[in-house]
mmCIF file of C-alpha atoms and ligand atoms in Angstrom:
data_model
loop_
_atom_site.group_PDB
_atom_site.id
_atom_site.type_symbol
_atom_site.label_atom_id
_atom_site.label_comp_id
_atom_site.label_asym_id
_atom_site.label_seq_id
_atom_site.Cartn_x
_atom_site.Cartn_y
_atom_site.Cartn_z
ATOM 1 C CA MET A 1 -20.430 -3.352 19.160
ATOM 2 C CA GLU A 2 -18.016 -4.167 22.092
ATOM 3 C CA LEU A 3 -15.465 -1.693 22.454
ATOM 4 C CA THR A 4 -12.126 -1.732 24.415
ATOM 5 C CA ARG A 5 -11.790 0.914 27.307
ATOM 6 C CA GLU A 6 -9.640 2.921 25.103
ATOM 7 C CA GLN A 7 -11.985 2.998 22.142
ATOM 8 C CA GLN A 8 -14.801 3.737 24.611
ATOM 9 C CA ASP A 9 -12.767 6.717 25.945
ATOM 10 C CA MET A 10 -12.366 7.933 22.466
ATOM 11 C CA LEU A 11 -16.104 7.674 21.811
ATOM 12 C CA GLU A 12 -16.835 9.594 24.875
ATOM 13 C CA GLY A 13 -14.544 12.483 24.028
ATOM 14 C CA LYS A 14 -11.788 11.721 26.579
ATOM 15 C CA CYS A 15 -9.222 11.873 23.744
ATOM 16 C CA GLY A 16 -10.516 14.944 22.271
ATOM 17 C CA GLU A 17 -13.414 16.107 20.164
ATOM 18 C CA GLY A 18 -11.807 15.174 16.805
ATOM 19 C CA ALA A 19 -11.217 11.585 17.717
ATOM 20 C CA ALA A 20 -14.692 11.387 19.249
ATOM 21 C CA ILE A 21 -16.291 12.538 15.853
ATOM 22 C CA ALA A 22 -14.042 9.908 13.915
ATOM 23 C CA MET A 23 -14.980 7.039 16.334
ATOM 24 C CA LYS A 24 -18.626 7.903 16.429
ATOM 25 C CA ILE A 25 -18.717 7.549 12.499
ATOM 26 C CA GLN A 26 -16.710 4.289 12.618
ATOM 27 C CA VAL A 27 -19.104 2.797 15.341
ATOM 28 C CA ALA A 28 -22.174 3.758 13.097
ATOM 29 C CA ILE A 29 -20.448 2.107 10.148
ATOM 30 C CA GLY A 30 -19.633 -0.952 12.347
ATOM 31 C CA GLU A 31 -23.103 -1.297 13.733
ATOM 32 C CA SER A 32 -24.599 -1.031 10.207
ATOM 33 C CA PHE A 33 -22.426 -3.873 8.931
ATOM 34 C CA ASN A 34 -23.007 -5.835 12.282
ATOM 35 C CA ALA A 35 -19.219 -5.569 13.190
ATOM 36 C CA GLU A 36 -18.600 -7.044 16.614
ATOM 37 C CA ARG A 37 -15.398 -5.197 17.468
ATOM 38 C CA MET A 38 -12.836 -2.771 16.201
ATOM 39 C CA MET A 39 -9.400 -3.916 14.759
ATOM 40 C CA PRO A 40 -6.239 -1.914 14.949
ATOM 41 C CA ILE A 41 -4.794 -0.728 11.674
ATOM 42 C CA THR A 42 -1.242 -0.058 10.689
ATOM 43 C CA ARG A 43 -1.795 1.803 7.556
ATOM 44 C CA ALA A 44 -4.265 4.032 5.672
ATOM 45 C CA HIS A 45 -4.675 5.829 2.405
ATOM 46 C CA VAL A 46 -7.184 8.517 2.000
ATOM 47 C CA ALA A 47 -8.707 9.368 -1.303
ATOM 48 C CA LEU A 48 -8.609 13.057 -0.585
ATOM 49 C CA SER A 49 -10.423 15.512 -2.515
ATOM 50 C CA ASN A 50 -10.031 19.209 -2.800
ATOM 51 C CA GLN A 51 -13.737 19.755 -3.481
ATOM 52 C CA GLU A 52 -15.749 21.749 -0.925
ATOM 53 C CA ALA A 53 -17.663 19.013 0.723
ATOM 54 C CA ASP A 54 -14.614 16.780 1.476
ATOM 55 C CA LEU A 55 -12.646 19.805 2.490
ATOM 56 C CA TRP A 56 -15.297 20.717 4.965
ATOM 57 C CA PHE A 57 -15.139 17.210 6.530
ATOM 58 C CA ALA A 58 -11.246 17.439 6.826
ATOM 59 C CA GLU A 59 -11.456 21.077 8.259
ATOM 60 C CA ARG A 60 -14.144 20.064 10.622
ATOM 61 C CA LEU A 61 -12.060 17.401 12.242
ATOM 62 C CA LEU A 62 -9.002 19.537 12.169
ATOM 63 C CA LYS A 63 -10.822 22.302 14.169
ATOM 64 C CA ALA A 64 -11.961 19.784 16.576
ATOM 65 C CA GLY A 65 -8.289 18.792 17.319
ATOM 66 C CA ALA A 66 -8.005 15.744 15.493
ATOM 67 C CA PHE A 67 -4.632 14.257 14.579
ATOM 68 C CA CYS A 68 -3.778 10.989 12.660
ATOM 69 C CA LYS A 69 -2.551 8.317 14.814
ATOM 70 C CA ILE A 70 -1.596 6.440 11.658
ATOM 71 C CA ALA A 71 -0.155 8.970 9.084
ATOM 72 C CA PRO A 72 -2.188 8.170 5.876
ATOM 73 C CA THR A 73 -0.888 8.834 2.372
ATOM 74 C CA VAL A 74 -3.290 10.863 0.266
ATOM 75 C CA ASN A 75 -4.666 11.096 -3.107
ATOM 76 C CA PRO A 76 -3.712 13.694 -5.872
ATOM 77 C CA GLY A 77 -5.540 17.025 -6.356
ATOM 78 C CA PHE A 78 -3.487 19.325 -8.524
ATOM 79 C CA CYS A 79 0.087 20.505 -8.339
ATOM 80 C CA LEU A 80 -0.563 24.019 -6.903
ATOM 81 C CA SER A 81 2.918 25.577 -7.712
ATOM 82 C CA TYR A 82 2.767 24.216 -11.266
ATOM 83 C CA PHE A 83 -0.773 25.231 -12.338
ATOM 84 C CA LYS A 84 -0.710 28.507 -10.283
ATOM 85 C CA ASN A 85 2.581 29.755 -11.830
ATOM 86 C CA ALA A 86 1.278 28.781 -15.340
ATOM 87 C CA GLY A 87 -1.893 30.780 -14.690
ATOM 88 C CA MET A 88 -4.073 27.653 -15.460
ATOM 89 C CA VAL A 89 -6.193 27.659 -12.428
ATOM 90 C CA ASP A 90 -8.582 30.341 -10.879
ATOM 91 C CA ASP A 91 -7.901 31.766 -7.508
ATOM 92 C CA LYS A 92 -11.086 30.082 -6.177
ATOM 93 C CA TYR A 93 -9.579 26.636 -7.002
ATOM 94 C CA ALA A 94 -6.105 27.548 -5.941
ATOM 95 C CA ASP A 95 -7.537 28.468 -2.544
ATOM 96 C CA LEU A 96 -9.405 25.218 -2.266
ATOM 97 C CA MET A 97 -6.194 23.183 -3.028
ATOM 98 C CA GLN A 98 -4.166 25.321 -0.432
ATOM 99 C CA ARG A 99 -6.891 24.765 2.094
ATOM 100 C CA THR A 100 -6.719 21.086 1.445
ATOM 101 C CA HIS A 101 -2.955 21.044 1.732
ATOM 102 C CA ASP A 102 -3.106 22.931 5.079
ATOM 103 C CA ALA A 103 -5.894 20.755 6.535
ATOM 104 C CA TYR A 104 -4.303 17.443 5.733
ATOM 105 C CA LYS A 105 -0.894 18.848 6.931
ATOM 106 C CA GLY A 106 -2.532 19.857 10.075
ATOM 107 C CA LEU A 107 -3.995 16.432 10.406
ATOM 108 C CA GLY A 108 -0.642 14.655 10.167
ATOM 109 C CA ALA A 109 -1.082 13.163 6.836
ATOM 110 C CA VAL A 110 1.789 12.132 4.557
ATOM 111 C CA LEU A 111 1.419 14.579 1.766
ATOM 112 C CA SER A 112 2.204 12.146 -1.059
ATOM 113 C CA TYR A 113 -0.652 13.369 -3.579
ATOM 114 C CA ASP A 114 -0.403 10.013 -5.377
ATOM 115 C CA CYS A 115 -3.132 7.532 -6.103
ATOM 116 C CA THR A 116 -0.748 4.479 -6.524
ATOM 117 C CA PRO A 117 0.709 4.345 -3.016
ATOM 118 C CA TYR A 118 0.732 0.732 -2.862
ATOM 119 C CA LEU A 119 3.700 0.589 -5.321
ATOM 120 C CA GLY A 120 5.963 2.939 -3.327
ATOM 121 C CA THR A 121 5.161 4.843 -0.440
ATOM 122 C CA ASN A 122 2.576 2.827 1.416
ATOM 123 C CA ILE A 123 3.033 -1.156 0.804
ATOM 124 C CA PRO A 124 1.306 -3.328 3.205
ATOM 125 C CA TYR A 125 2.376 -6.818 3.977
ATOM 126 C CA TYR A 126 0.361 -10.136 3.641
ATOM 127 C CA GLY A 127 -2.427 -10.170 6.227
ATOM 128 C CA GLU A 128 -1.973 -6.584 7.494
ATOM 129 C CA VAL A 129 -5.022 -4.862 8.332
ATOM 130 C CA VAL A 130 -5.245 -1.500 6.684
ATOM 131 C CA ALA A 131 -7.743 1.302 5.674
ATOM 132 C CA PHE A 132 -7.488 2.254 2.031
ATOM 133 C CA SER A 133 -9.634 4.257 0.049
ATOM 134 C CA GLU A 134 -9.177 4.875 -3.855
ATOM 135 C CA SER A 135 -10.453 2.757 -6.757
ATOM 136 C CA SER A 136 -7.052 1.069 -7.768
ATOM 137 C CA ALA A 137 -5.664 1.054 -4.300
ATOM 138 C CA THR A 138 -8.113 -1.149 -2.360
ATOM 139 C CA PRO A 139 -8.263 -4.042 -4.834
ATOM 140 C CA PHE A 140 -4.476 -3.956 -5.208
ATOM 141 C CA VAL A 141 -3.627 -4.199 -1.595
ATOM 142 C CA ASN A 142 -6.332 -6.930 -1.017
ATOM 143 C CA SER A 143 -5.656 -8.917 -4.151
ATOM 144 C CA VAL A 144 -2.007 -8.566 -5.029
ATOM 145 C CA TRP A 145 -0.408 -7.944 -1.588
ATOM 146 C CA GLY A 146 -2.989 -10.017 0.348
ATOM 147 C CA ALA A 147 -3.483 -7.281 2.900
ATOM 148 C CA ARG A 148 -7.110 -6.616 4.457
ATOM 149 C CA SER A 149 -8.966 -3.516 3.789
ATOM 150 C CA ASN A 150 -12.659 -2.648 3.149
ATOM 151 C CA ARG A 151 -13.542 -0.379 0.253
ATOM 152 C CA GLU A 152 -13.192 2.672 2.382
ATOM 153 C CA ALA A 153 -14.528 6.117 1.492
ATOM 154 C CA ALA A 154 -12.120 8.898 1.837
ATOM 155 C CA GLN A 155 -13.953 9.978 5.032
ATOM 156 C CA SER A 156 -13.848 6.696 6.612
ATOM 157 C CA ALA A 157 -10.324 6.032 5.824
ATOM 158 C CA LEU A 158 -9.579 9.363 7.312
ATOM 159 C CA CYS A 159 -11.569 8.471 10.473
ATOM 160 C CA ALA A 160 -9.556 5.194 10.575
ATOM 161 C CA ALA A 161 -6.225 7.088 10.410
ATOM 162 C CA ILE A 162 -7.238 9.317 13.364
ATOM 163 C CA THR A 163 -8.529 6.410 15.662
ATOM 164 C CA GLY A 164 -6.313 3.879 14.467
ATOM 165 C CA TYR A 165 -9.025 1.409 14.171
ATOM 166 C CA VAL A 166 -11.574 -0.110 11.801
ATOM 167 C CA PRO A 167 -14.751 -1.896 12.476
ATOM 168 C CA GLU A 168 -14.185 -5.645 11.733
ATOM 169 C CA TYR A 169 -16.597 -6.600 8.870
ATOM 170 C CA GLY A 170 -16.546 -7.267 5.110
ATOM 171 C CA LEU A 171 -13.082 -7.998 3.624
ATOM 172 C CA LEU A 172 -11.330 -8.288 6.935
ATOM 173 C CA LEU A 173 -13.203 -11.710 7.609
ATOM 174 C CA ASP A 174 -11.813 -14.810 5.989
ATOM 175 C CA GLU A 175 -15.318 -15.856 4.856
ATOM 176 C CA ASN A 176 -15.922 -12.604 2.815
ATOM 177 C CA ARG A 177 -12.581 -12.798 0.938
ATOM 178 C CA ARG A 178 -13.710 -15.882 -1.202
ATOM 179 C CA GLY A 179 -14.578 -15.714 -4.776
ATOM 180 C CA ASP A 180 -18.116 -15.456 -6.022
ATOM 181 C CA ILE A 181 -17.790 -15.314 -9.838
ATOM 182 C CA LEU A 182 -15.630 -17.415 -11.965
ATOM 183 C CA VAL A 183 -14.380 -15.281 -14.940
ATOM 184 C CA GLU A 184 -12.849 -17.349 -17.678
ATOM 185 C CA VAL A 185 -10.698 -15.002 -19.769
ATOM 186 C CA GLN A 186 -10.457 -16.348 -23.348
ATOM 187 C CA ALA A 187 -9.392 -12.992 -24.557
ATOM 188 C CA ASP A 188 -5.634 -12.377 -25.690
ATOM 189 C CA MET A 189 -4.208 -10.317 -22.924
ATOM 190 C CA LYS A 190 -1.302 -8.996 -25.157
ATOM 191 C CA SER A 191 -0.368 -5.943 -23.082
ATOM 192 C CA ASP A 192 -1.308 -3.932 -19.824
ATOM 193 C CA PHE A 193 -3.960 -2.395 -22.072
ATOM 194 C CA GLU A 194 -6.134 -5.306 -22.382
ATOM 195 C CA TYR A 195 -6.336 -5.365 -18.370
ATOM 196 C CA GLN A 196 -7.896 -1.796 -18.713
ATOM 197 C CA LEU A 197 -10.521 -3.211 -21.003
ATOM 198 C CA LEU A 198 -10.925 -6.422 -18.867
ATOM 199 C CA GLY A 199 -11.420 -4.226 -15.808
ATOM 200 C CA TYR A 200 -14.191 -2.360 -17.652
ATOM 201 C CA MET A 201 -16.159 -5.448 -17.983
ATOM 202 C CA GLY A 202 -17.923 -4.913 -14.664
ATOM 203 C CA LYS A 203 -21.390 -4.862 -16.156
ATOM 204 C CA LYS A 204 -20.975 -8.334 -17.623
ATOM 205 C CA ILE A 205 -18.966 -9.613 -14.618
ATOM 206 C CA GLY A 206 -21.566 -8.528 -12.026
ATOM 207 C CA ASN A 207 -21.399 -7.944 -8.175
ATOM 208 C CA GLY A 208 -19.124 -10.066 -5.942
ATOM 209 C CA ILE A 209 -15.538 -11.063 -5.867
ATOM 210 C CA PRO A 210 -14.300 -12.157 -9.286
ATOM 211 C CA VAL A 211 -11.876 -15.074 -9.640
ATOM 212 C CA PHE A 212 -9.991 -14.699 -13.023
ATOM 213 C CA THR A 213 -8.715 -17.705 -14.960
ATOM 214 C CA GLY A 214 -6.900 -17.940 -18.237
ATOM 215 C CA LEU A 215 -4.518 -15.057 -17.399
ATOM 216 C CA SER A 216 -1.076 -16.114 -18.374
ATOM 217 C CA LYS A 217 2.024 -15.186 -16.267
ATOM 218 C CA PRO A 218 3.872 -12.855 -15.630
ATOM 219 C CA ILE A 219 1.217 -10.211 -15.020
ATOM 220 C CA THR A 220 2.873 -6.774 -14.595
ATOM 221 C CA LEU A 221 2.149 -4.531 -11.470
ATOM 222 C CA GLU A 222 0.920 -2.070 -14.157
ATOM 223 C CA SER A 223 -1.753 -4.545 -15.392
ATOM 224 C CA PHE A 224 -3.104 -5.038 -11.816
ATOM 225 C CA MET A 225 -3.186 -1.392 -11.328
ATOM 226 C CA ASN A 226 -5.217 -1.043 -14.509
ATOM 227 C CA LEU A 227 -7.513 -3.971 -13.804
ATOM 228 C CA GLY A 228 -8.500 -2.636 -10.267
ATOM 229 C CA ALA A 229 -8.998 1.068 -11.348
ATOM 230 C CA GLN A 230 -11.225 0.074 -14.261
ATOM 231 C CA LEU A 231 -13.105 -2.514 -12.279
ATOM 232 C CA ASN A 232 -13.992 0.374 -9.948
ATOM 233 C CA THR A 233 -14.874 2.665 -12.783
ATOM 234 C CA SER A 234 -17.419 0.207 -14.355
ATOM 235 C CA GLY A 235 -18.575 -1.345 -11.093
ATOM 236 C CA ALA A 236 -17.548 -1.694 -7.397
ATOM 237 C CA TYR A 237 -15.000 -4.212 -6.338
ATOM 238 C CA GLY A 238 -12.827 -4.373 -3.028
ATOM 239 C CA MET A 239 -10.986 -7.379 -4.201
ATOM 240 C CA TYR A 240 -10.432 -10.070 -7.017
ATOM 241 C CA HIS A 241 -8.381 -13.386 -7.330
ATOM 242 C CA VAL A 242 -6.215 -14.479 -10.209
ATOM 243 C CA VAL A 243 -5.701 -18.126 -9.945
ATOM 244 C CA GLY A 244 -2.003 -19.144 -9.466
ATOM 245 C CA VAL A 245 -0.891 -15.660 -9.188
ATOM 246 C CA THR A 246 -2.552 -13.713 -6.133
ATOM 247 C CA PRO A 247 -1.817 -14.845 -2.755
ATOM 248 C CA GLU A 248 -5.151 -16.114 -1.618
ATOM 249 C CA ALA A 249 -5.869 -17.972 -4.971
ATOM 250 C CA GLN A 250 -3.091 -20.558 -5.465
ATOM 251 C CA THR A 251 -5.764 -22.866 -6.861
ATOM 252 C CA LEU A 252 -9.334 -22.537 -8.003
ATOM 253 C CA GLU A 253 -10.383 -24.291 -4.969
ATOM 254 C CA GLN A 254 -8.626 -22.061 -2.585
ATOM 255 C CA ALA A 255 -9.886 -18.978 -4.387
ATOM 256 C CA PHE A 256 -13.602 -20.172 -4.015
ATOM 257 C CA GLY A 257 -12.960 -21.725 -0.483
ATOM 258 C CA GLY A 258 -14.094 -24.935 -1.639
ATOM 259 C CA LYS A 259 -17.439 -23.640 -2.562
ATOM 260 C CA GLU A 260 -19.112 -23.708 -6.127
ATOM 261 C CA PRO A 261 -18.954 -20.141 -7.986
ATOM 262 C CA LYS A 262 -22.330 -18.179 -7.997
ATOM 263 C CA ARG A 263 -21.890 -17.300 -11.446
ATOM 264 C CA LYS A 264 -19.731 -18.024 -14.410
ATOM 265 C CA VAL A 265 -18.608 -15.527 -17.062
ATOM 266 C CA VAL A 266 -16.566 -15.702 -20.228
ATOM 267 C CA ILE A 267 -14.571 -12.760 -21.547
ATOM 268 C CA THR A 268 -13.634 -12.930 -25.161
ATOM 269 C CA ASN A 269 -11.720 -10.706 -27.624
ATOM 270 C CA GLU A 270 -15.081 -9.599 -29.068
ATOM 271 C CA ASP A 271 -16.235 -8.443 -25.442
ATOM 272 C CA LEU A 272 -12.987 -6.399 -25.128
ATOM 273 C CA GLU A 273 -13.381 -4.855 -28.787
ATOM 274 C CA ASN A 274 -17.101 -4.138 -27.935
ATOM 275 C CA ILE A 275 -16.481 -2.323 -24.825
ATOM 276 C CA LEU A 276 -13.627 -0.191 -26.286
ATOM 277 C CA GLN A 277 -16.094 0.902 -29.026
ATOM 278 C CA GLU A 278 -18.692 1.694 -26.353
ATOM 279 C CA ILE A 279 -16.515 3.930 -24.197
ATOM 280 C CA SER A 280 -14.167 5.355 -26.643
ATOM 281 C CA GLU A 281 -14.819 8.421 -28.987
ATOM 282 C CA VAL A 282 -14.579 7.266 -32.639
ATOM 283 C CA GLY A 283 -11.064 7.430 -33.888
ATOM 284 C CA ASN A 284 -9.564 8.599 -37.346
ATOM 285 C CA ARG A 285 -9.328 12.152 -36.344
ATOM 286 C CA LYS A 286 -6.986 15.075 -35.313
ATOM 287 C CA VAL A 287 -6.289 15.197 -31.578
ATOM 288 C CA ASP A 288 -5.317 17.972 -29.436
ATOM 289 C CA PHE A 289 -3.670 16.319 -26.454
ATOM 290 C CA ALA A 290 -2.633 13.040 -24.892
ATOM 291 C CA MET A 291 -3.099 12.489 -21.238
ATOM 292 C CA PHE A 292 -1.457 9.573 -19.274
ATOM 293 C CA GLY A 293 -1.282 8.689 -15.706
ATOM 294 C CA CYS A 294 -4.723 7.847 -14.476
ATOM 295 C CA PRO A 295 -3.912 5.793 -12.256
ATOM 296 C CA HIS A 296 -0.490 7.714 -11.724
ATOM 297 C CA PHE A 297 2.174 6.414 -14.286
ATOM 298 C CA THR A 298 4.896 4.200 -13.005
ATOM 299 C CA LEU A 299 8.509 4.769 -13.936
ATOM 300 C CA ASN A 300 8.283 1.979 -16.420
ATOM 301 C CA GLN A 301 5.576 3.502 -18.324
ATOM 302 C CA VAL A 302 7.320 7.061 -18.183
ATOM 303 C CA GLN A 303 10.338 5.213 -19.657
ATOM 304 C CA GLU A 304 8.415 3.530 -22.339
ATOM 305 C CA ILE A 305 7.063 7.128 -23.442
ATOM 306 C CA ALA A 306 10.413 8.453 -23.280
ATOM 307 C CA GLU A 307 11.847 5.873 -25.681
ATOM 308 C CA MET A 308 9.097 6.554 -28.084
ATOM 309 C CA VAL A 309 9.471 10.224 -28.301
ATOM 310 C CA LYS A 310 13.272 10.556 -28.042
ATOM 311 C CA GLY A 311 14.702 13.036 -30.588
ATOM 312 C CA LYS A 312 11.077 13.637 -31.973
ATOM 313 C CA LYS A 313 8.542 16.532 -31.660
ATOM 314 C CA LEU A 314 5.069 16.071 -30.504
ATOM 315 C CA ALA A 315 2.387 17.515 -32.752
ATOM 316 C CA ALA A 316 -0.256 17.493 -29.698
ATOM 317 C CA GLU A 317 0.008 18.433 -26.036
ATOM 318 C CA MET A 318 1.221 15.593 -23.919
ATOM 319 C CA TRP A 319 0.577 15.508 -20.175
ATOM 320 C CA ILE A 320 2.069 12.574 -17.900
ATOM 321 C CA LEU A 321 0.688 12.453 -14.433
ATOM 322 C CA THR A 322 2.653 10.681 -11.835
ATOM 323 C CA SER A 323 3.805 10.879 -8.155
ATOM 324 C CA SER A 324 6.539 13.159 -7.003
ATOM 325 C CA HIS A 325 8.868 10.161 -6.416
ATOM 326 C CA THR A 326 8.446 8.872 -10.021
ATOM 327 C CA LYS A 327 8.917 12.366 -11.436
ATOM 328 C CA GLU A 328 12.142 12.750 -9.314
ATOM 329 C CA MET A 329 13.436 9.645 -10.718
ATOM 330 C CA ALA A 330 12.353 10.439 -14.237
ATOM 331 C CA GLU A 331 14.433 13.724 -13.827
ATOM 332 C CA ARG A 332 17.486 11.940 -12.269
ATOM 333 C CA MET A 333 17.408 9.311 -15.202
ATOM 334 C CA GLY A 334 17.018 12.084 -17.910
ATOM 335 C CA LEU A 335 13.763 10.708 -19.009
ATOM 336 C CA SER A 336 12.095 14.194 -18.114
ATOM 337 C CA SER A 337 14.591 16.036 -20.413
ATOM 338 C CA ILE A 338 13.730 13.744 -23.239
ATOM 339 C CA ILE A 339 10.053 14.170 -22.970
ATOM 340 C CA GLN A 340 10.358 18.065 -22.267
ATOM 341 C CA GLU A 341 12.418 18.252 -25.466
ATOM 342 C CA ALA A 342 9.809 16.415 -27.539
ATOM 343 C CA GLY A 343 7.269 18.978 -25.982
ATOM 344 C CA GLY A 344 5.556 16.861 -23.392
ATOM 345 C CA ILE A 345 5.080 17.697 -19.626
ATOM 346 C CA ILE A 346 5.408 15.581 -16.676
ATOM 347 C CA VAL A 347 3.433 16.851 -13.693
ATOM 348 C CA GLU A 348 3.347 15.555 -10.183
ATOM 349 C CA ASP A 349 0.455 15.557 -7.486
ATOM 350 C CA THR A 350 -2.182 15.829 -10.133
ATOM 351 C CA CYS A 351 -5.388 14.004 -11.424
ATOM 352 C CA PRO A 352 -7.341 14.524 -14.770
ATOM 353 C CA ASP A 353 -10.509 15.217 -12.935
ATOM 354 C CA GLN A 354 -9.351 18.581 -11.753
ATOM 355 C CA PRO A 355 -10.312 22.213 -12.396
ATOM 356 C CA CYS A 356 -6.787 22.819 -13.709
ATOM 357 C CA TRP A 357 -7.631 21.507 -17.058
ATOM 358 C CA GLY A 358 -9.842 24.389 -18.228
ATOM 359 C CA HIS A 359 -7.952 24.958 -21.459
ATOM 360 C CA LEU A 360 -8.853 21.395 -22.552
ATOM 361 C CA ASN A 361 -12.535 22.014 -22.356
ATOM 362 C CA GLY A 362 -14.027 21.270 -25.712
ATOM 363 C CA LYS A 363 -10.984 19.423 -26.925
ATOM 364 C CA PHE A 364 -10.231 15.916 -28.145
ATOM 365 C CA GLY A 365 -7.527 13.756 -26.444
ATOM 366 C CA VAL A 366 -6.009 10.423 -26.407
ATOM 367 C CA THR A 367 -5.490 8.123 -23.556
ATOM 368 C CA GLU A 368 -4.906 4.445 -22.756
ATOM 369 C CA SER A 369 -7.066 4.859 -19.581
ATOM 370 C CA PRO A 370 -10.808 4.286 -19.655
ATOM 371 C CA LYS A 371 -11.055 6.013 -16.242
ATOM 372 C CA CYS A 372 -9.103 9.000 -17.675
ATOM 373 C CA ALA A 373 -11.696 9.149 -20.268
ATOM 374 C CA TYR A 374 -14.717 8.753 -18.022
ATOM 375 C CA TYR A 375 -14.315 11.430 -15.088
ATOM 376 C CA PRO A 376 -13.194 14.487 -17.167
ATOM 377 C CA LYS A 377 -15.999 14.275 -19.479
ATOM 378 C CA ARG A 378 -17.909 16.405 -17.076
ATOM 379 C CA ARG A 379 -15.013 19.019 -17.554
ATOM 380 C CA GLY A 380 -15.595 19.032 -21.388
ATOM 381 C CA MET A 381 -12.750 16.664 -22.416
ATOM 382 C CA SER A 382 -13.528 13.929 -24.974
ATOM 383 C CA PHE A 383 -11.108 10.923 -25.417
ATOM 384 C CA ILE A 384 -10.088 8.317 -27.820
ATOM 385 C CA ILE A 385 -8.966 5.375 -25.974
ATOM 386 C CA ARG A 386 -6.088 3.211 -27.425
ATOM 387 C CA ASP A 387 -3.033 1.400 -26.221
ATOM 388 C CA LEU A 388 -0.171 3.328 -25.035
ATOM 389 C CA ARG A 389 1.860 2.907 -28.168
ATOM 390 C CA THR A 390 -0.972 4.037 -30.492
ATOM 391 C CA CYS A 391 -1.667 7.003 -28.127
ATOM 392 C CA VAL A 392 1.792 8.152 -28.275
ATOM 393 C CA GLU A 393 1.999 7.815 -31.983
ATOM 394 C CA ALA A 394 -1.167 9.836 -32.246
ATOM 395 C CA ALA A 395 0.469 12.699 -30.111
ATOM 396 C CA LEU A 396 3.432 12.591 -32.412
ATOM 397 C CA LYS A 397 1.415 12.912 -35.625
ATOM 398 C CA GLY A 398 -1.418 14.951 -34.008
ATOM 399 C CA GLU A 399 -4.085 12.521 -35.175
ATOM 400 C CA VAL A 400 -5.332 8.940 -34.446
ATOM 401 C CA ILE A 401 -5.306 6.817 -37.606
HETATM 402 FE FE1 F3S B 1 -5.788 8.553 -9.714
HETATM 403 FE FE2 F3S B 1 -7.289 10.731 -10.274
HETATM 404 FE FE3 F3S B 1 -7.220 8.751 -12.088
HETATM 405 S S1 F3S B 1 -7.042 9.784 -8.369
HETATM 406 S S2 F3S B 1 -6.917 7.008 -10.634
HETATM 407 S S3 F3S B 1 -5.540 10.183 -11.526
HETATM 408 S S4 F3S B 1 -9.048 9.744 -11.592
#
């Protein structure tokens, strides 16, 4: 790779050991993808994790004197003050979360603890070169905002935030942003929920950049958020196009860059019904809890729940996970009190795949997110997946009918 004087100095340790480690990793990534040079970035999002290996990496960089040139927003772990005060988390995990907080604070990150930064705190503009990790974040910034990011790992995004550069390869280049697979959606996309199921069709869609047709406008931000999150739960996708909607796909020809699609796939109502049956526990049973906010819930979604539970009492626990910004807005707007009076809890900075959910081990829940049902399985939680309205009704009755 050809490096500028500044990048070469960083690599040689003239800007400190921390920057040198980060640059060394990025040059190795760049060389393995045949990148010719580095590109400056203006934003980053790190899918931080409070697990030991990820924390080791962040602390290693911190001890080596690294500091982020571009302050990245970060993913959720769990809300330390809430779960510690509630006695819901062991000291060992509380300590890991505290150390994660301290490490990222020391590195100069924006401690947002939110996995949907592209909707509020970290929104790139069209064509901006950025380094975003996190399943729903990378496809959203590429596909909806038209920014340019590779599908970064938490570690490579952190290195990019430290050096201020990314190797130029993959989705940073025009020729790699064109569509590969034509996905004709014949299914009825009635609500944001169908986009969760469409996203979970990764096995049928296959590898490459999907170009969706047949999706009628308007498509909500929540639908795009769901689509990206589930595409990266059922497969690995840095970007997609929706013809006539996303900025680089105003026409089918533009989406494919004038080339023929490598594959054609049709998605029907039956496909969505089948995938739901495959990934959801069987319904018609009592449920212990409802969990929403994977990815973190938007204010619209919190509002929808508040309207449904107003003046009622929940028969099952209800957890709504969101960003601290959305939680604050929900409090100001009186939505939090409505949900709390019904018996629900809105908690910020928290993800379902965390050690703070020990009391739900062995329990049955409802969620509208296949991703929420997928990862916490290893923590002993089982989920029935339904649309949001059905899930809220189930939490009110204590059972899915
Ligand atoms: Fe966000 Fe955690 Fe789900 S990072 S998308 S809430 S698994």
